[in-house]
Amino acid sequence: MITYRISRRDLEDLIETEKRGWLTRAGDRTEEFRRLGYYKEKSSIWSEVKPVYMRLQGSCKCAYCERKLESTDYGKGEQDVEHFRPKGGVKAWRMPKALKESGITPTKVPKDFKGYYLLPYHPFNYSASCKPCNSALKKDYFPIAGTYDCEGESPQNLLKEDPFLIYPIGDFDDNPEDLISFHGTSPQPLAADGHARERALVTIEFFKLDDANKRKNLFRERAIIIVALFTLLEKQSKSPNEEERNRALNVINGFLGSHAPHTNCARSFKRLYEVDPVEAEAVFESASQLICSIS
Ligand SMILES: [Zn+2]
């Protein structure tokens, strides 16, 4: 995961450019939910602004797994507008044993919790995410460490709930790259302890970002990036030809930009190469083997 920094005002400008009048219609719907005291509507309008999030997230990357998906012309069907905080109820997430044993305790979802009914149309409650991350994994789960607040209407203020998942869009939540980095193809928490470490561990587990069996394509894609990057980094640091070094640098920068797939993995690998080239070469060897062996 990486962050896509943007202010609310700039995001709303993008939304209005995409669909003039959408914010007003969205506001009217929110007022209706406020009057009812829960979320209910016959049909929704958030799909109308899906392209805004697709473009914002590195030209159509999944917000969570960083897979690159098809562009807005043909790719809308393979991405969901994901509600970060579920709108109509929150299901209890079954925490895997390993996380429980590391002392992480998610708050029990209150029995009558009706979901974040004032947030179905909040611009900072959306992301575009792939079907595996949203439909198969995230569903209506939202594990937190603090106290659930279904009346909350500001995602920024709702950080007081101590959510475990990281919201990658906007200008208020943690930068995922401050919490999660990669060693080779595997994501790892950066903090040694505390909520920052727990957020990283839960996010990695929740989206199965470190599950080489069930999400093997993530690993294959990361391995391909590492193999390509290693070759380029070698050329850029060792070639006697300046033009060749510059050409390698340009391509390296292409791998590190937010529009590239698996940017966090690529940036982590470049850092490793700079501080420990011997270990980077070992990671490159493993990645090469993975590409050959993965089915
Ligand atoms: Zn995904």
Tab-separated table of C-alpha atoms and ligand atoms in Angstrom:
chain	number	residue	atom	x	y	z
A	1	MET	CA	0.000	0.000	0.000
A	2	ILE	CA	0.987	3.578	-0.556
A	3	THR	CA	-0.779	6.876	0.136
A	4	TYR	CA	-2.534	9.104	-2.389
A	5	ARG	CA	-2.327	12.482	-0.697
A	6	ILE	CA	-5.080	14.964	-1.576
A	7	SER	CA	-7.063	17.591	0.343
A	8	ARG	CA	-10.821	17.252	0.668
A	9	ARG	CA	-11.307	20.380	-1.406
A	10	ASP	CA	-9.160	19.086	-4.268
A	11	LEU	CA	-10.936	15.731	-4.141
A	12	GLU	CA	-14.318	17.432	-4.271
A	13	ASP	CA	-13.144	19.476	-7.269
A	14	LEU	CA	-12.250	16.252	-9.064
A	15	ILE	CA	-15.654	14.796	-8.193
A	16	GLU	CA	-17.519	17.845	-9.468
A	17	THR	CA	-15.476	17.842	-12.660
A	18	GLU	CA	-16.382	14.196	-13.177
A	19	LYS	CA	-20.069	14.584	-12.317
A	20	ARG	CA	-21.420	18.089	-11.839
A	21	GLY	CA	-23.953	18.308	-9.004
A	22	TRP	CA	-22.985	14.949	-7.496
A	23	LEU	CA	-21.919	16.437	-4.154
A	24	THR	CA	-25.293	18.150	-3.716
A	25	ARG	CA	-27.179	14.957	-4.513
A	26	ALA	CA	-24.891	13.040	-2.176
A	27	GLY	CA	-25.482	15.616	0.574
A	28	ASP	CA	-29.269	15.283	0.155
A	29	ARG	CA	-29.006	11.522	0.574
A	30	THR	CA	-26.891	11.889	3.694
A	31	GLU	CA	-29.528	14.180	5.178
A	32	GLU	CA	-32.158	11.524	4.506
A	33	PHE	CA	-30.058	8.886	6.333
A	34	ARG	CA	-29.660	11.326	9.218
A	35	ARG	CA	-33.446	11.757	9.369
A	36	LEU	CA	-33.994	7.976	9.278
A	37	GLY	CA	-31.175	7.198	11.707
A	38	TYR	CA	-29.791	4.426	9.484
A	39	TYR	CA	-28.678	3.726	5.907
A	40	LYS	CA	-31.393	2.853	3.425
A	41	GLU	CA	-31.908	3.690	-0.245
A	42	LYS	CA	-33.294	1.959	-3.324
A	43	SER	CA	-30.292	2.639	-5.544
A	44	SER	CA	-26.920	4.258	-5.057
A	45	ILE	CA	-24.970	6.911	-6.963
A	46	TRP	CA	-21.373	6.289	-5.849
A	47	SER	CA	-20.477	4.366	-9.020
A	48	GLU	CA	-20.768	7.673	-10.858
A	49	VAL	CA	-17.567	8.878	-9.195
A	50	LYS	CA	-15.622	5.609	-9.432
A	51	PRO	CA	-13.355	6.960	-12.231
A	52	VAL	CA	-12.156	9.762	-9.906
A	53	TYR	CA	-10.747	7.227	-7.463
A	54	MET	CA	-9.432	4.939	-10.188
A	55	ARG	CA	-7.423	7.790	-11.711
A	56	LEU	CA	-6.320	9.168	-8.346
A	57	GLN	CA	-4.915	5.822	-7.211
A	58	GLY	CA	-1.888	5.663	-9.452
A	59	SER	CA	-3.836	5.367	-12.703
A	60	CYS	CA	-6.079	2.488	-11.712
A	61	LYS	CA	-4.328	0.527	-8.983
A	62	CYS	CA	-6.121	-1.336	-6.241
A	63	ALA	CA	-5.922	0.821	-3.098
A	64	TYR	CA	-4.887	-2.132	-0.951
A	65	CYS	CA	-2.893	-4.723	-2.891
A	66	GLU	CA	-1.415	-2.301	-5.464
A	67	ARG	CA	-2.282	-4.496	-8.401
A	68	LYS	CA	-2.552	-2.528	-11.587
A	69	LEU	CA	-5.985	-2.805	-13.166
A	70	GLU	CA	-7.421	-1.732	-16.495
A	71	SER	CA	-8.027	1.953	-17.192
A	72	THR	CA	-11.318	3.805	-16.747
A	73	ASP	CA	-12.348	3.144	-20.371
A	74	TYR	CA	-12.697	-0.618	-19.933
A	75	GLY	CA	-11.740	-1.351	-16.327
A	76	LYS	CA	-14.696	-0.138	-14.252
A	77	GLY	CA	-16.081	-3.661	-14.056
A	78	GLU	CA	-13.011	-5.085	-12.338
A	79	GLN	CA	-12.952	-2.505	-9.535
A	80	ASP	CA	-15.400	-1.712	-6.751
A	81	VAL	CA	-16.077	1.587	-5.066
A	82	GLU	CA	-15.111	0.350	-1.656
A	83	HIS	CA	-16.637	1.901	1.481
A	84	PHE	CA	-13.812	2.094	3.999
A	85	ARG	CA	-16.267	2.230	6.897
A	86	PRO	CA	-19.207	-0.066	6.147
A	87	LYS	CA	-22.434	1.835	5.611
A	88	GLY	CA	-25.103	-0.614	6.737
A	89	GLY	CA	-23.645	-2.739	9.539
A	90	VAL	CA	-20.287	-4.076	10.619
A	91	LYS	CA	-19.535	-7.767	10.815
A	92	ALA	CA	-17.198	-9.178	13.431
A	93	TRP	CA	-13.854	-10.042	11.864
A	94	ARG	CA	-12.397	-13.329	13.076
A	95	MET	CA	-8.853	-12.534	13.947
A	96	PRO	CA	-6.361	-15.279	13.089
A	97	LYS	CA	-4.808	-17.060	16.042
A	98	ALA	CA	-1.297	-15.788	15.321
A	99	LEU	CA	-2.419	-12.176	15.657
A	100	LYS	CA	-4.383	-12.930	18.814
A	101	GLU	CA	-1.290	-14.480	20.305
A	102	SER	CA	0.688	-11.350	19.541
A	103	GLY	CA	-1.700	-9.485	21.850
A	104	ILE	CA	-3.912	-7.688	19.340
A	105	THR	CA	-7.451	-7.311	20.613
A	106	PRO	CA	-10.110	-5.922	18.290
A	107	THR	CA	-13.130	-4.267	19.877
A	108	LYS	CA	-16.269	-6.388	19.880
A	109	VAL	CA	-18.826	-5.005	17.443
A	110	PRO	CA	-21.862	-3.865	19.491
A	111	LYS	CA	-24.906	-6.082	18.886
A	112	ASP	CA	-27.151	-3.369	17.477
A	113	PHE	CA	-24.421	-1.524	15.567
A	114	LYS	CA	-26.079	-0.198	12.415
A	115	GLY	CA	-22.975	0.822	10.492
A	116	TYR	CA	-21.598	4.246	9.632
A	117	TYR	CA	-24.856	5.491	8.196
A	118	LEU	CA	-23.689	9.088	7.745
A	119	LEU	CA	-20.697	8.084	5.617
A	120	PRO	CA	-22.083	6.278	2.525
A	121	TYR	CA	-21.485	9.450	0.515
A	122	HIS	CA	-18.428	10.919	2.177
A	123	PRO	CA	-15.599	11.415	-0.378
A	124	PHE	CA	-13.074	10.255	2.222
A	125	ASN	CA	-14.924	6.995	2.767
A	126	TYR	CA	-14.238	5.627	-0.714
A	127	SER	CA	-11.433	3.939	-2.522
A	128	ALA	CA	-11.306	1.923	-5.709
A	129	SER	CA	-10.274	-1.598	-4.964
A	130	CYS	CA	-10.030	-4.887	-6.803
A	131	LYS	CA	-12.706	-7.543	-6.367
A	132	PRO	CA	-10.498	-9.885	-4.304
A	133	CYS	CA	-9.609	-7.106	-1.818
A	134	ASN	CA	-13.131	-5.701	-1.536
A	135	SER	CA	-15.694	-8.382	-2.349
A	136	ALA	CA	-13.787	-11.435	-1.124
A	137	LEU	CA	-11.853	-9.994	1.824
A	138	LYS	CA	-13.018	-6.645	3.144
A	139	LYS	CA	-16.761	-7.189	2.862
A	140	ASP	CA	-18.421	-5.468	5.853
A	141	TYR	CA	-15.559	-5.891	8.290
A	142	PHE	CA	-13.961	-2.969	10.053
A	143	PRO	CA	-11.808	-3.988	13.003
A	144	ILE	CA	-10.851	-1.252	15.459
A	145	ALA	CA	-9.079	-1.004	18.810
A	146	GLY	CA	-11.187	1.832	20.257
A	147	THR	CA	-14.926	2.471	20.560
A	148	TYR	CA	-17.301	2.143	17.596
A	149	ASP	CA	-19.096	5.381	16.712
A	150	CYS	CA	-21.853	4.928	14.144
A	151	GLU	CA	-22.850	8.610	14.478
A	152	GLY	CA	-19.454	9.764	13.247
A	153	GLU	CA	-19.567	11.870	10.112
A	154	SER	CA	-15.923	12.914	9.776
A	155	PRO	CA	-13.391	10.216	8.841
A	156	GLN	CA	-10.698	12.479	10.264
A	157	ASN	CA	-12.381	12.640	13.690
A	158	LEU	CA	-13.109	8.932	13.541
A	159	LEU	CA	-9.392	8.203	13.795
A	160	LYS	CA	-10.199	8.251	17.526
A	161	GLU	CA	-11.717	4.800	16.980
A	162	ASP	CA	-8.145	3.558	16.470
A	163	PRO	CA	-8.931	1.658	13.273
A	164	PHE	CA	-6.607	-1.189	12.392
A	165	LEU	CA	-6.995	-0.738	8.636
A	166	ILE	CA	-5.231	2.185	6.976
A	167	TYR	CA	-7.140	4.579	4.721
A	168	PRO	CA	-4.794	5.396	1.839
A	169	ILE	CA	-6.494	8.491	0.387
A	170	GLY	CA	-6.497	12.049	1.729
A	171	ASP	CA	-4.390	14.047	4.109
A	172	PHE	CA	-5.180	12.742	7.567
A	173	ASP	CA	-4.434	9.038	8.086
A	174	ASP	CA	-1.016	7.415	8.457
A	175	ASN	CA	1.059	6.960	5.345
A	176	PRO	CA	0.970	3.178	4.758
A	177	GLU	CA	4.664	3.302	3.783
A	178	ASP	CA	5.456	4.551	7.290
A	179	LEU	CA	3.841	1.407	8.685
A	180	ILE	CA	4.526	-1.307	6.096
A	181	SER	CA	7.584	-2.004	3.996
A	182	PHE	CA	8.687	-5.079	2.060
A	183	HIS	CA	11.532	-7.495	2.400
A	184	GLY	CA	11.645	-8.931	-1.083
A	185	THR	CA	8.125	-10.050	-1.947
A	186	SER	CA	6.871	-10.037	1.666
A	187	PRO	CA	5.234	-7.096	3.445
A	188	GLN	CA	6.389	-6.443	7.010
A	189	PRO	CA	5.526	-4.019	9.812
A	190	LEU	CA	8.058	-1.231	10.387
A	191	ALA	CA	7.236	-0.312	13.985
A	192	ALA	CA	8.600	-2.509	16.760
A	193	ASP	CA	5.463	-2.168	18.894
A	194	GLY	CA	2.304	-0.167	19.591
A	195	HIS	CA	-0.730	0.617	17.453
A	196	ALA	CA	1.434	1.392	14.421
A	197	ARG	CA	2.735	-2.190	14.446
A	198	GLU	CA	-0.738	-3.602	15.053
A	199	ARG	CA	-2.185	-1.613	12.137
A	200	ALA	CA	0.480	-3.001	9.850
A	201	LEU	CA	0.020	-6.600	11.041
A	202	VAL	CA	-3.770	-6.481	10.769
A	203	THR	CA	-3.744	-4.777	7.347
A	204	ILE	CA	-1.271	-7.339	5.975
A	205	GLU	CA	-3.321	-10.233	7.374
A	206	PHE	CA	-6.723	-8.748	6.535
A	207	PHE	CA	-5.955	-8.360	2.816
A	208	LYS	CA	-3.790	-11.520	2.768
A	209	LEU	CA	-0.918	-9.445	1.419
A	210	ASP	CA	1.586	-12.000	2.728
A	211	ASP	CA	-0.276	-15.137	1.664
A	212	ALA	CA	1.833	-16.650	-1.100
A	213	ASN	CA	-0.690	-19.439	-1.688
A	214	LYS	CA	-3.991	-17.645	-1.820
A	215	ARG	CA	-2.650	-14.479	-3.459
A	216	LYS	CA	0.161	-15.963	-5.501
A	217	ASN	CA	-0.249	-13.484	-8.335
A	218	LEU	CA	0.707	-10.664	-5.987
A	219	PHE	CA	3.932	-12.521	-5.243
A	220	ARG	CA	4.595	-13.274	-8.886
A	221	GLU	CA	4.112	-9.619	-9.853
A	222	ARG	CA	6.334	-8.396	-7.020
A	223	ALA	CA	9.017	-10.942	-8.002
A	224	ILE	CA	8.993	-9.734	-11.619
A	225	ILE	CA	9.477	-6.153	-10.399
A	226	ILE	CA	12.387	-7.142	-8.129
A	227	VAL	CA	14.137	-9.064	-10.920
A	228	ALA	CA	13.757	-6.160	-13.338
A	229	LEU	CA	14.799	-3.575	-10.746
A	230	PHE	CA	17.890	-5.467	-9.644
A	231	THR	CA	19.154	-5.663	-13.202
A	232	LEU	CA	18.513	-1.953	-13.700
A	233	LEU	CA	20.088	-0.955	-10.372
A	234	GLU	CA	23.191	-2.954	-11.240
A	235	LYS	CA	23.419	-1.228	-14.584
A	236	GLN	CA	22.804	2.192	-13.107
A	237	SER	CA	25.507	1.805	-10.465
A	238	LYS	CA	28.088	-0.198	-12.412
A	239	SER	CA	27.919	0.560	-16.123
A	240	PRO	CA	30.913	2.575	-17.404
A	241	ASN	CA	28.648	4.136	-20.038
A	242	GLU	CA	26.923	7.321	-18.825
A	243	GLU	CA	24.117	7.120	-21.355
A	244	GLU	CA	23.357	3.573	-20.290
A	245	ARG	CA	23.369	4.613	-16.620
A	246	ASN	CA	20.928	7.441	-17.345
A	247	ARG	CA	18.659	5.175	-19.337
A	248	ALA	CA	18.592	2.696	-16.450
A	249	LEU	CA	17.804	5.494	-13.997
A	250	ASN	CA	14.821	6.618	-16.058
A	251	VAL	CA	13.339	3.142	-16.048
A	252	ILE	CA	14.051	2.733	-12.312
A	253	ASN	CA	12.105	5.925	-11.667
A	254	GLY	CA	9.240	4.478	-13.686
A	255	PHE	CA	9.115	1.507	-11.281
A	256	LEU	CA	9.131	3.776	-8.213
A	257	GLY	CA	6.364	6.220	-9.185
A	258	SER	CA	2.941	5.989	-7.550
A	259	HIS	CA	1.426	5.010	-10.906
A	260	ALA	CA	3.509	1.825	-11.056
A	261	PRO	CA	2.226	-1.501	-9.673
A	262	HIS	CA	3.485	-2.548	-6.227
A	263	THR	CA	5.267	0.748	-5.595
A	264	ASN	CA	5.836	0.054	-1.906
A	265	CYS	CA	7.593	-3.234	-2.777
A	266	ALA	CA	9.709	-1.558	-5.483
A	267	ARG	CA	10.747	1.342	-3.244
A	268	SER	CA	11.578	-1.036	-0.388
A	269	PHE	CA	13.768	-3.121	-2.693
A	270	LYS	CA	15.637	-0.054	-3.954
A	271	ARG	CA	16.358	0.989	-0.350
A	272	LEU	CA	17.616	-2.508	0.432
A	273	TYR	CA	19.909	-2.407	-2.617
A	274	GLU	CA	21.387	0.874	-1.397
A	275	VAL	CA	22.094	-0.257	2.160
A	276	ASP	CA	22.774	-3.966	1.682
A	277	PRO	CA	23.531	-4.968	-1.929
A	278	VAL	CA	24.540	-8.497	-0.903
A	279	GLU	CA	21.135	-9.128	0.693
A	280	ALA	CA	19.472	-7.461	-2.310
A	281	GLU	CA	21.204	-9.946	-4.590
A	282	ALA	CA	19.973	-12.824	-2.425
A	283	VAL	CA	16.432	-11.414	-2.654
A	284	PHE	CA	16.860	-11.117	-6.428
A	285	GLU	CA	17.876	-14.798	-6.601
A	286	SER	CA	14.811	-15.862	-4.596
A	287	ALA	CA	12.563	-13.696	-6.764
A	288	SER	CA	14.055	-15.263	-9.910
A	289	GLN	CA	13.389	-18.741	-8.550
A	290	LEU	CA	9.853	-17.762	-7.580
A	291	ILE	CA	9.063	-16.615	-11.115
A	292	CYS	CA	10.262	-19.957	-12.484
A	293	SER	CA	8.526	-22.089	-9.870
A	294	ILE	CA	5.182	-20.398	-9.190
A	295	SER	CA	2.274	-22.085	-10.917
B	1	ZN	ZN	-6.550	-5.484	-4.373
